Short mmCIF file of C-alpha atoms and ligand atoms in Angstrom, two decimals:
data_model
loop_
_atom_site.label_atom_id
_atom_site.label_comp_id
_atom_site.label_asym_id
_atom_site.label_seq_id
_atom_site.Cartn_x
_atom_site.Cartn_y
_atom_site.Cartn_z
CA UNK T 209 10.96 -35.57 30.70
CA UNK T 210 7.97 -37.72 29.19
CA UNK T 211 9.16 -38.31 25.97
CA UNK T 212 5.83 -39.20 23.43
CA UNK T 213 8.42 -40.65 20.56
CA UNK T 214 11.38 -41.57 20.48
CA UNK T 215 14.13 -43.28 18.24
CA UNK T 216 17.65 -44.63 19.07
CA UNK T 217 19.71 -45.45 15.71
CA UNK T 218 16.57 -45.41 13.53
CA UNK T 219 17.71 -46.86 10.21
CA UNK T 220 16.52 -47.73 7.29
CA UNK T 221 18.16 -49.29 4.09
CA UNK T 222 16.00 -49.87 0.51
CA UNK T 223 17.44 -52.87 -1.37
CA UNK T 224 16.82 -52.56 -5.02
CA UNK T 225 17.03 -55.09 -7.46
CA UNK T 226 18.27 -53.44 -10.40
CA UNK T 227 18.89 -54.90 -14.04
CA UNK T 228 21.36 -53.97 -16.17
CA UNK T 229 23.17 -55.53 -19.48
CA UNK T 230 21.35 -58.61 -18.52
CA UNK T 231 23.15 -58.29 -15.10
CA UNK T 232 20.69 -58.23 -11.55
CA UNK T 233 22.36 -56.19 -8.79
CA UNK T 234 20.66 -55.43 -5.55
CA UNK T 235 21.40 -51.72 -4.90
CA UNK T 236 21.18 -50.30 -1.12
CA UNK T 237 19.76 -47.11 -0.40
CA UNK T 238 19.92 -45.64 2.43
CA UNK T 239 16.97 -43.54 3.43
CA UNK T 240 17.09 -43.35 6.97
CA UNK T 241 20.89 -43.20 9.08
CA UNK T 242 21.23 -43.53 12.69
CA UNK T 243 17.94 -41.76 13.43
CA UNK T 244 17.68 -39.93 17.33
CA UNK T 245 14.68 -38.26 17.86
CA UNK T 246 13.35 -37.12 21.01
CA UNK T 247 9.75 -35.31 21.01
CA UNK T 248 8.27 -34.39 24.15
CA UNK T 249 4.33 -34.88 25.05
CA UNK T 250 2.57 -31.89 23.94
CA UNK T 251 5.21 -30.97 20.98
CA UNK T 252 4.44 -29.87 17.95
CA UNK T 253 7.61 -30.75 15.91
CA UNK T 254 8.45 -30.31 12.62
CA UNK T 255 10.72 -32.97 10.49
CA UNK T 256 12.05 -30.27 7.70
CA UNK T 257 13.58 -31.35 4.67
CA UNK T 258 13.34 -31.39 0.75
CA UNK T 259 12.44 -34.30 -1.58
CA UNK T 260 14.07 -37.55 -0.78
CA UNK T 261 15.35 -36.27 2.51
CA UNK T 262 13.87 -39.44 4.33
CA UNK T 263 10.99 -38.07 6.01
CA UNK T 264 8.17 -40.68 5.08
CA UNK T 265 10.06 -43.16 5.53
CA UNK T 266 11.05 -41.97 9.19
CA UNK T 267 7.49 -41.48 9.64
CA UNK T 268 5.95 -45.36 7.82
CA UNK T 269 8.66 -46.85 10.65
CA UNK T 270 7.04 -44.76 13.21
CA UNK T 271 3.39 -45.56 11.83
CA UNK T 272 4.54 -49.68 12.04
CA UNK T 273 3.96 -49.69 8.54
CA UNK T 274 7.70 -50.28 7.51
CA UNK T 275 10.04 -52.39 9.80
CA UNK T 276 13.43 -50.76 10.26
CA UNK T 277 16.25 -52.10 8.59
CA UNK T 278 17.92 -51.78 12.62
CA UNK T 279 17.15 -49.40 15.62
CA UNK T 280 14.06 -48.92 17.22
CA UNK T 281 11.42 -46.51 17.92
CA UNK T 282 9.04 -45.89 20.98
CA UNK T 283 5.85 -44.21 20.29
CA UNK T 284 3.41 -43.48 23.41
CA UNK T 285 5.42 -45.52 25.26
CA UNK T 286 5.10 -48.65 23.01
CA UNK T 287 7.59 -50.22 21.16
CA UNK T 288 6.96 -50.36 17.39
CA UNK T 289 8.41 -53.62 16.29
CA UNK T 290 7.29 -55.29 19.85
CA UNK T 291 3.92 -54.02 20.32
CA UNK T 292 2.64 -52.32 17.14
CA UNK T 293 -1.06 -52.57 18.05
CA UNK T 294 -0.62 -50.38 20.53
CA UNK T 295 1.80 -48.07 18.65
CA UNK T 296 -1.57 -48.13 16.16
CA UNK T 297 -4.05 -47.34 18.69
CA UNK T 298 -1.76 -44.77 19.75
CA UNK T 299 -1.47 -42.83 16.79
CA UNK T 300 -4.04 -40.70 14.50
CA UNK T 301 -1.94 -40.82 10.86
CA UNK T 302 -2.69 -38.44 7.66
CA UNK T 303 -0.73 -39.44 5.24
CA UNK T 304 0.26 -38.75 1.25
CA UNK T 305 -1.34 -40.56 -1.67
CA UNK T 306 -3.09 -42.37 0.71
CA UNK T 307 -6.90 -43.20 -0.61
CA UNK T 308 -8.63 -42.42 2.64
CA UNK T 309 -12.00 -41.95 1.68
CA UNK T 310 -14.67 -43.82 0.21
CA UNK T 311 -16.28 -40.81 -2.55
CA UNK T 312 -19.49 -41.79 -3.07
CA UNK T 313 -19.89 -41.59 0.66
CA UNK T 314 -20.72 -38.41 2.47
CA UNK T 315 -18.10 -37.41 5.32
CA UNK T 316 -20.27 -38.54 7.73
CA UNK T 317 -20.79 -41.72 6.18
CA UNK T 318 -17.06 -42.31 5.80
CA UNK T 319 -16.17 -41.58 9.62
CA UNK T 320 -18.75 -43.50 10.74
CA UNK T 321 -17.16 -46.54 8.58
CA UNK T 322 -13.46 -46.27 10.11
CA UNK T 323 -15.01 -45.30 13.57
CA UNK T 324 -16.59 -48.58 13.29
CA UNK T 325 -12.91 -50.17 12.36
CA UNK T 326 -11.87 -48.80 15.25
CA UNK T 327 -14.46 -50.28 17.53
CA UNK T 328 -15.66 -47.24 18.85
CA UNK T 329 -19.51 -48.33 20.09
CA UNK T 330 -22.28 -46.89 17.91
CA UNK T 331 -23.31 -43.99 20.56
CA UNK T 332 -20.01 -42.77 21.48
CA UNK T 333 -19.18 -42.57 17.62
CA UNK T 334 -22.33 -40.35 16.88
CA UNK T 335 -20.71 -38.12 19.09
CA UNK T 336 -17.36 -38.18 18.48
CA UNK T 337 -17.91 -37.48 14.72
CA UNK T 338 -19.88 -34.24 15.43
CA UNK T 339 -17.27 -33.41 17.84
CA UNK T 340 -14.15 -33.75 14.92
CA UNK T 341 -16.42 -32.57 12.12
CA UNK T 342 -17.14 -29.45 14.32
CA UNK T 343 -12.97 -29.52 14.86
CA UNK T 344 -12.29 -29.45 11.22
CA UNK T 345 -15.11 -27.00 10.47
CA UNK T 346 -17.08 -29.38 7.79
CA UNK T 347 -20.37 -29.65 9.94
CA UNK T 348 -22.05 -27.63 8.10
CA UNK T 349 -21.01 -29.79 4.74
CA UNK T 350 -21.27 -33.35 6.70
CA UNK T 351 -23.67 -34.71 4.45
CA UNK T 352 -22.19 -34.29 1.18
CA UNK T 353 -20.42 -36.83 -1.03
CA UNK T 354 -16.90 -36.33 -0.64
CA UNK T 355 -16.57 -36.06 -4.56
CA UNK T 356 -17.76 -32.62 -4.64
CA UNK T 357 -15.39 -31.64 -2.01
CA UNK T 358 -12.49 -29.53 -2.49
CA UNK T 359 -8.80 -30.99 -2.08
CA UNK T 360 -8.54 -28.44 1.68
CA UNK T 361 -12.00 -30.27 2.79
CA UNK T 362 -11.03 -33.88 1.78
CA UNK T 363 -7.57 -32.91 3.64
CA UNK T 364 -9.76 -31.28 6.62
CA UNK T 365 -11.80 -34.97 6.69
CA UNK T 366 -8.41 -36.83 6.71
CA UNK T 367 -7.21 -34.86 9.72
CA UNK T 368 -11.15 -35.42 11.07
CA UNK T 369 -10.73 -39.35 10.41
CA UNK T 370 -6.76 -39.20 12.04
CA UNK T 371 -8.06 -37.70 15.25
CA UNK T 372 -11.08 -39.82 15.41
CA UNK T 373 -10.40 -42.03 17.75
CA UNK T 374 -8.92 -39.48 20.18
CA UNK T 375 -5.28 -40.61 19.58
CA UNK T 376 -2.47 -38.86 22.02
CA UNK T 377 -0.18 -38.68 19.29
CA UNK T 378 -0.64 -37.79 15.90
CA UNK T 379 1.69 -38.05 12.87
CA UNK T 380 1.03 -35.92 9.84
CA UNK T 381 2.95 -36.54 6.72
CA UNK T 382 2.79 -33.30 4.38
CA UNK T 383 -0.18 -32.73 5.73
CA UNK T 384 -0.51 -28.82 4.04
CA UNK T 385 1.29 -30.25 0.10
CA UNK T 386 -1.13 -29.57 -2.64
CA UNK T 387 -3.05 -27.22 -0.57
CA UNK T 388 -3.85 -23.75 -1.89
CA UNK T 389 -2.79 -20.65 0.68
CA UNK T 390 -6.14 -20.32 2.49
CA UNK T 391 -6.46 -24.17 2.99
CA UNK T 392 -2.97 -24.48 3.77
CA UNK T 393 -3.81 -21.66 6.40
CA UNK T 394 -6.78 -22.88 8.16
CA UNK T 395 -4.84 -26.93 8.42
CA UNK T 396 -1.86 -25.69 10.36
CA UNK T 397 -4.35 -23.70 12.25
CA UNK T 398 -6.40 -26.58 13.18
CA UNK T 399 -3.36 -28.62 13.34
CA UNK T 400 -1.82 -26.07 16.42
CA UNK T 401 -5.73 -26.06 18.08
CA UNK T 402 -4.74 -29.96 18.47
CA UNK T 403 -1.30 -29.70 19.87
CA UNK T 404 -2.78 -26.72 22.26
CA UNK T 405 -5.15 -29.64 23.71
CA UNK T 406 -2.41 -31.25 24.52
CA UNK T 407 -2.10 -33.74 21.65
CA UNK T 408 1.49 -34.79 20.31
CA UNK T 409 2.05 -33.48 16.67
CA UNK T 410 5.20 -34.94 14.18
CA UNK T 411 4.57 -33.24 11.26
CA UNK T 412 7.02 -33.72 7.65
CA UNK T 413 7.17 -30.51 5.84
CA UNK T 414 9.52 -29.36 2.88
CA UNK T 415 8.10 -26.03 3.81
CA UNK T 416 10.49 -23.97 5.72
CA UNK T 417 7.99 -21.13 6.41
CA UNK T 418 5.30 -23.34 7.38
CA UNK T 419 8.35 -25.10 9.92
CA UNK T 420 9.10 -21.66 11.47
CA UNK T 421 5.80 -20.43 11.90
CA UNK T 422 3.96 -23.29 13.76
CA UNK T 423 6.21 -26.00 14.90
CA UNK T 424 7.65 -25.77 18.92
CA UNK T 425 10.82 -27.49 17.50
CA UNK T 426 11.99 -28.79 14.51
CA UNK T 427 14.66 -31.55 13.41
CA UNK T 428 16.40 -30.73 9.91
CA UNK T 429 16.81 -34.30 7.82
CA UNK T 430 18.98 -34.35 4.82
CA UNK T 431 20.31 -37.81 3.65
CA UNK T 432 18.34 -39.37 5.73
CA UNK T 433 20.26 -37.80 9.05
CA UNK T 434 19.47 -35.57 11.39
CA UNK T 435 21.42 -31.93 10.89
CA UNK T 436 20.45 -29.76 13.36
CA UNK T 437 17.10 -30.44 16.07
CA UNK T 438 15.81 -27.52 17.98
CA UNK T 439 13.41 -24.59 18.45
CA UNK T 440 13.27 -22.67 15.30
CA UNK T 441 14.39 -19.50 17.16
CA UNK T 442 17.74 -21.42 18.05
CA UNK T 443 18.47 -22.90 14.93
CA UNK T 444 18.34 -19.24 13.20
CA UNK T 445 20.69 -18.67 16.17
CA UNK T 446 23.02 -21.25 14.50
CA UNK T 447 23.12 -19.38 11.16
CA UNK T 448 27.04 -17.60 10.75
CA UNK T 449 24.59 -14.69 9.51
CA UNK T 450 24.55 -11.56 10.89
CA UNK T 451 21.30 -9.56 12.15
CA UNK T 452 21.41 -6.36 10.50
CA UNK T 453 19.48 -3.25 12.50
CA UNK T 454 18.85 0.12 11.08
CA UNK T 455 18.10 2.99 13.22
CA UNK T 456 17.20 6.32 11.73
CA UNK T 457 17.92 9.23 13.61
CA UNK T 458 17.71 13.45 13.47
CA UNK T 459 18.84 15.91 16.07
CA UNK T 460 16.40 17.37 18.88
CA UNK T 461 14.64 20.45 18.23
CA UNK T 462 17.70 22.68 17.42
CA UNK T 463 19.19 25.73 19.95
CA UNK T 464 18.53 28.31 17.09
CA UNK T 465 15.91 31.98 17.05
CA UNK T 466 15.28 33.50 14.24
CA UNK T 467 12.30 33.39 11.75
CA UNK T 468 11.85 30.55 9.58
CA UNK T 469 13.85 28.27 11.28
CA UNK T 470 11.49 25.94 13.71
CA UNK T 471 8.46 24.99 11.50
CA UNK T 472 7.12 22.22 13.22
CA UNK T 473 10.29 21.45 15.36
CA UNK T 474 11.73 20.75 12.29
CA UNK T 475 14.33 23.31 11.70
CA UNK T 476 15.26 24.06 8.07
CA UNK T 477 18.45 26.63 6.69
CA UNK T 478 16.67 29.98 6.09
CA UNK T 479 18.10 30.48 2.69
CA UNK T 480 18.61 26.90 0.94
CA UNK T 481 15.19 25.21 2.66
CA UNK T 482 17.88 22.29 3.02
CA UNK T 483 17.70 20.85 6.72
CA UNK T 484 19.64 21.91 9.16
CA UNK T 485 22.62 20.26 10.07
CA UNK T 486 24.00 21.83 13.10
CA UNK T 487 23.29 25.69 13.55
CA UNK T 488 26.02 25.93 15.99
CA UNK T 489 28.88 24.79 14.09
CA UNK T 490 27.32 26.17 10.64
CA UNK T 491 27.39 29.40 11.85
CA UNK T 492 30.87 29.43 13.14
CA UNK T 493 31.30 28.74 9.40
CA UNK T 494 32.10 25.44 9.37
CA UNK T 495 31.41 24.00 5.96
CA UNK T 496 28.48 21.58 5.81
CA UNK T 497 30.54 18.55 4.88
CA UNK T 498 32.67 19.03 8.10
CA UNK T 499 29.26 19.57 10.13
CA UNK T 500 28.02 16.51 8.65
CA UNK T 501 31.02 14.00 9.47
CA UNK T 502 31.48 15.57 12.79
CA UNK T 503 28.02 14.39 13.12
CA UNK T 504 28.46 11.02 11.91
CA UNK T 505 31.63 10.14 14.01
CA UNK T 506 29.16 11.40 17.16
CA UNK T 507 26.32 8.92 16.26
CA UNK T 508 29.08 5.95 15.49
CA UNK T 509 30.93 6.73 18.68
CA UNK T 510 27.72 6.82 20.46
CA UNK T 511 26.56 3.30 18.86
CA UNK T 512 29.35 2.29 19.80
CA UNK T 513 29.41 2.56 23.30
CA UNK T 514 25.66 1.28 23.08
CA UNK T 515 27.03 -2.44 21.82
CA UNK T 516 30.83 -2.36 22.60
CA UNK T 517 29.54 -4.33 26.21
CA UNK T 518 28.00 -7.73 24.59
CA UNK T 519 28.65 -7.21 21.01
CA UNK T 520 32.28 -6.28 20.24
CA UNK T 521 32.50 -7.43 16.43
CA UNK T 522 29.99 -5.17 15.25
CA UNK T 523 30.38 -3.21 12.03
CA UNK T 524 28.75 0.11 12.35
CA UNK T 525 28.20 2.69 9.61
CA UNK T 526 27.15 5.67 9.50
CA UNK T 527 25.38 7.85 6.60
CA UNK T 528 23.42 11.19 5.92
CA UNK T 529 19.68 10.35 5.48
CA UNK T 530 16.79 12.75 4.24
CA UNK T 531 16.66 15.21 7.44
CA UNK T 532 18.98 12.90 9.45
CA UNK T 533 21.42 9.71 9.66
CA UNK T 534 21.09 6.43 9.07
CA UNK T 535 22.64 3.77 10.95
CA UNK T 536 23.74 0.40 10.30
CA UNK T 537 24.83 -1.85 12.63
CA UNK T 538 25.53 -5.27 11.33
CA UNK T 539 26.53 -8.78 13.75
CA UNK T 540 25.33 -11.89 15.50
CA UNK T 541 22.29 -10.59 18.00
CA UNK T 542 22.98 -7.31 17.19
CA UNK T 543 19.07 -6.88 17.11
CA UNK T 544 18.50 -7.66 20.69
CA UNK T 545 21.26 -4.08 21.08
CA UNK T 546 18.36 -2.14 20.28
CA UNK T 547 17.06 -0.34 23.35
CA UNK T 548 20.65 0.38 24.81
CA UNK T 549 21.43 1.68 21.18
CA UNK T 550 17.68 3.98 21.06
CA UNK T 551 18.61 5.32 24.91
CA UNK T 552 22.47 5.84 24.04
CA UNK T 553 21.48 7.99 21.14
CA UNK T 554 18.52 10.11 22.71
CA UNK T 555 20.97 10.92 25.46
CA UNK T 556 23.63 12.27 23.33
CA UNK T 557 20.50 14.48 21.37
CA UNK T 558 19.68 12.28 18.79
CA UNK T 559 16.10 11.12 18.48
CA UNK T 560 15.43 7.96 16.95
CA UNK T 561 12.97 8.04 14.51
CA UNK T 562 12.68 4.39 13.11
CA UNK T 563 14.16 1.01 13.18
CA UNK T 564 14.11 -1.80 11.37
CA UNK T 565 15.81 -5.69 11.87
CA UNK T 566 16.19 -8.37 9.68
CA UNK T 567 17.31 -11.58 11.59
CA UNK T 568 18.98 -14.77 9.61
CA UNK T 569 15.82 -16.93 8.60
CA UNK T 570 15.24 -20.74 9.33
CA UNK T 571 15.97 -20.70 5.28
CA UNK T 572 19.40 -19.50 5.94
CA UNK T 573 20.18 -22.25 8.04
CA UNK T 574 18.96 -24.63 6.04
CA UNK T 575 21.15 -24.12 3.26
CA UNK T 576 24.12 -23.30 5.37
CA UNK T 577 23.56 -27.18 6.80
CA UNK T 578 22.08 -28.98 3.73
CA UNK T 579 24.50 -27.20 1.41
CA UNK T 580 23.93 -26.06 -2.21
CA UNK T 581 20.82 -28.87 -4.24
CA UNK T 582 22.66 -30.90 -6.42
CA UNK T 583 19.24 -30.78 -8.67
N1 ADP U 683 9.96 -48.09 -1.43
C1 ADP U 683 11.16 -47.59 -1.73
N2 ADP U 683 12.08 -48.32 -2.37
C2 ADP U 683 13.30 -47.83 -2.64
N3 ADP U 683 13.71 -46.59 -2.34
C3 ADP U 683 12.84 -45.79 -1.70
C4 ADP U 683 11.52 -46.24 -1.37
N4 ADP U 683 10.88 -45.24 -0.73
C5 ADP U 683 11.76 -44.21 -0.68
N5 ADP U 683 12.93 -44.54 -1.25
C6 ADP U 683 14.14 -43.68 -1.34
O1 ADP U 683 14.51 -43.35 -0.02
C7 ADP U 683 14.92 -42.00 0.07
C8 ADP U 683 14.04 -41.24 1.06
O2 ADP U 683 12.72 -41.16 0.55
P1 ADP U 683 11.50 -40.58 1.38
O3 ADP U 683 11.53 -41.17 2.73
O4 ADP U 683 10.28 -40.79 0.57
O5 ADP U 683 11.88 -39.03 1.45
P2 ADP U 683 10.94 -37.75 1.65
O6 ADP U 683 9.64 -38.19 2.21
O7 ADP U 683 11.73 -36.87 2.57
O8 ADP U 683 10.80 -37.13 0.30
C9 ADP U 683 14.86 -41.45 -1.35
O9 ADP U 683 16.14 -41.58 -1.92
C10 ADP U 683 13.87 -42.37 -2.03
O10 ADP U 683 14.13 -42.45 -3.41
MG1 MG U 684 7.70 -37.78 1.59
#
């Protein structure tokens, strides 16, 4: 495996001179802790955690523009405290707070000023900026002082002036924070378009949905460590939640003549209008109650049988619903129990008529791991 970053014991400690009763202490913080990342070429991963967490500084060590207190990092292949130029030359970085455009320039003005930095020769530039500006979708707006841009274009230029240079491996910090939902939308859009062409993506995010929905894998930081690091779909497999599936059912078409009783294939009692339950048993004058729990224990021992093979612990529950049951089935994967569950019941003359599954988010994990905010 081609690894396009990677850290072994990453660390990095802030010493603060603090003052106090006319006393001067240096104070450590530690902001970064034994640091292992591993991001393959082609990634788009995802460092997830809240405020303080440690994520720019992970990513100003990575960038060469903090030294780490020990460890070290390898980014395309380079080694950033050995060979930072080419750690630089490497990278394409968007980063927070950072003033990274002149305003009284127009966006083509500016890229053509740090394309220039970056020694690209004058032809090649010309068509490299129409290339990113046509990337970022501001061609149309090229000319315009970057003033009168919005806060999404001067972010969309940013990402235009990062990949300039064609770097392999880009490193985004916050890249969607302060961004309005459309904006927001049409970055991490552009930002996957990237890592589809086959360019590396770290990207810091305090945004859990914004984690789960783009990023290939993601490494949760808290404390400056690394909790958990892996797709999002197998991190929400780490969550001691439970998937919860609900399948709605009704009877077939029922085994009773007589008039008024199969509107539609719906049957309904001739008398009450109140669905039927089970004209067999009802008319051997079995009260509706009894009908009704004989018909639960059916479904349940039929769910049953439908999970018992991979999923043992599950709770199931079953209750009268409108013109049918509803089921409940409650533990870890249960969701995946589906089909076997649908084909179980249809077999035993039940047909399904809905589902629904709600799966342990990435959110759920997170707290689980980074515990309760001590804000
Ligand atoms: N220049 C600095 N000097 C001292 N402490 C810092 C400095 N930068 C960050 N920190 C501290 O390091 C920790 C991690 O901060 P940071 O890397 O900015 O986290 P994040 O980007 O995840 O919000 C925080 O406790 C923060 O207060
Ligand atoms: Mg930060």
């Amino acid at each position: 495996m081609e690894y396009a970053i990677t850290t072994e014991g990453l660390t990095k400690v802030y010493r603060v001179r603090q003052t106090t009763d006319r006393k001067t202490e240096t104070r450590e913080i530690k902001a970064v802790l034994d640091l292992n990342l591993r991001i393959c070429r082609g990634e788009l991963f995802g460092l997830l955690g809240v405020n303080g967490a440690g994520k720019t500084t992970t990513i100003r060590m990575l960038a060469t523009l903090l030294e780490p207190t020990s460890g070290t990092a390898v980014v395309n292949g380079f080694d950033v405290l050995k060979q930072p130029v080419d750690v630089r030359r490497s990278i394409g970085c968007l980063l927070p707070g950072e003033r990274s455009h002149y305003w009284k320039l127009t966006a083509r003005e500016n890229l053509r000023f740090f394309g220039t930095l970056y020694g690209i020769p004058p032809r090649a530039l010309e068509n490299r900026i129409e290339q990113v500006l046509d990337i970022v979708g501001l061609s149309q707006r090229a000319d315009e002082r970057v003033e009168n841009y919005s806060t999404g274009m001067r972010q969309r230029l940013a990402l235009a002036r990062a990949i300039l240079h064609d770097p392999p491996v880009l490193i985004l910090d916050e890249p969607t924070a302060g961004l309005d939902v459309h904006s927001a939308r049409m970055l991490r859009r552009m930002v996957q378009e990237l890592a589809a062409t086959g360019k590396t993506v770290l990207l810091t995010t305090h945004n859990l949905q914004e984690a789960e929905e783009v990023c290939t894998r993601v490494a949760i930081i808290h404390g400056g460590r690394i909790l958990a690091q892996d797709a999002p779909e197998a991190l929400r497999a780490l969550s001691t939640g439970l998937d919860v599936l609900e399948v709605t059912c009704e009877r077939y078409a029922l085994a009773v003549t007589g008039p008024g009783l199969k509107e539609e294939g719906k049957a309904k009692e001739p008398m009450t209008g109140r669905p039927a339950i089970d004209r067999r048993m009802t008319e051997n004058e079995i009260p509706e109650e009894a009908a009704i729990e004989s018909d639960r224990l059916q479904i349940e021992e039929l769910v049953r049988r439908a999970v018992e093979a991979r999923c043992s612990k599950c709770s199931v529950t079953v209750a009268r619903q409108d013109d049918g049951y509803k089921v409940v089935v409650k533990g870890r994967k249960v969701a995946d129990e589906f089909p076997s569950i649908a084909v179980t019941l249809t077999n035993g003359g039940w047909r399904v008529t809905g589902f629904n599954v709600s799966r342990p988010r990435l959110e759920d994990v997170f707290v689980e791991l980074t515990g309760p905010t001590s804000e």
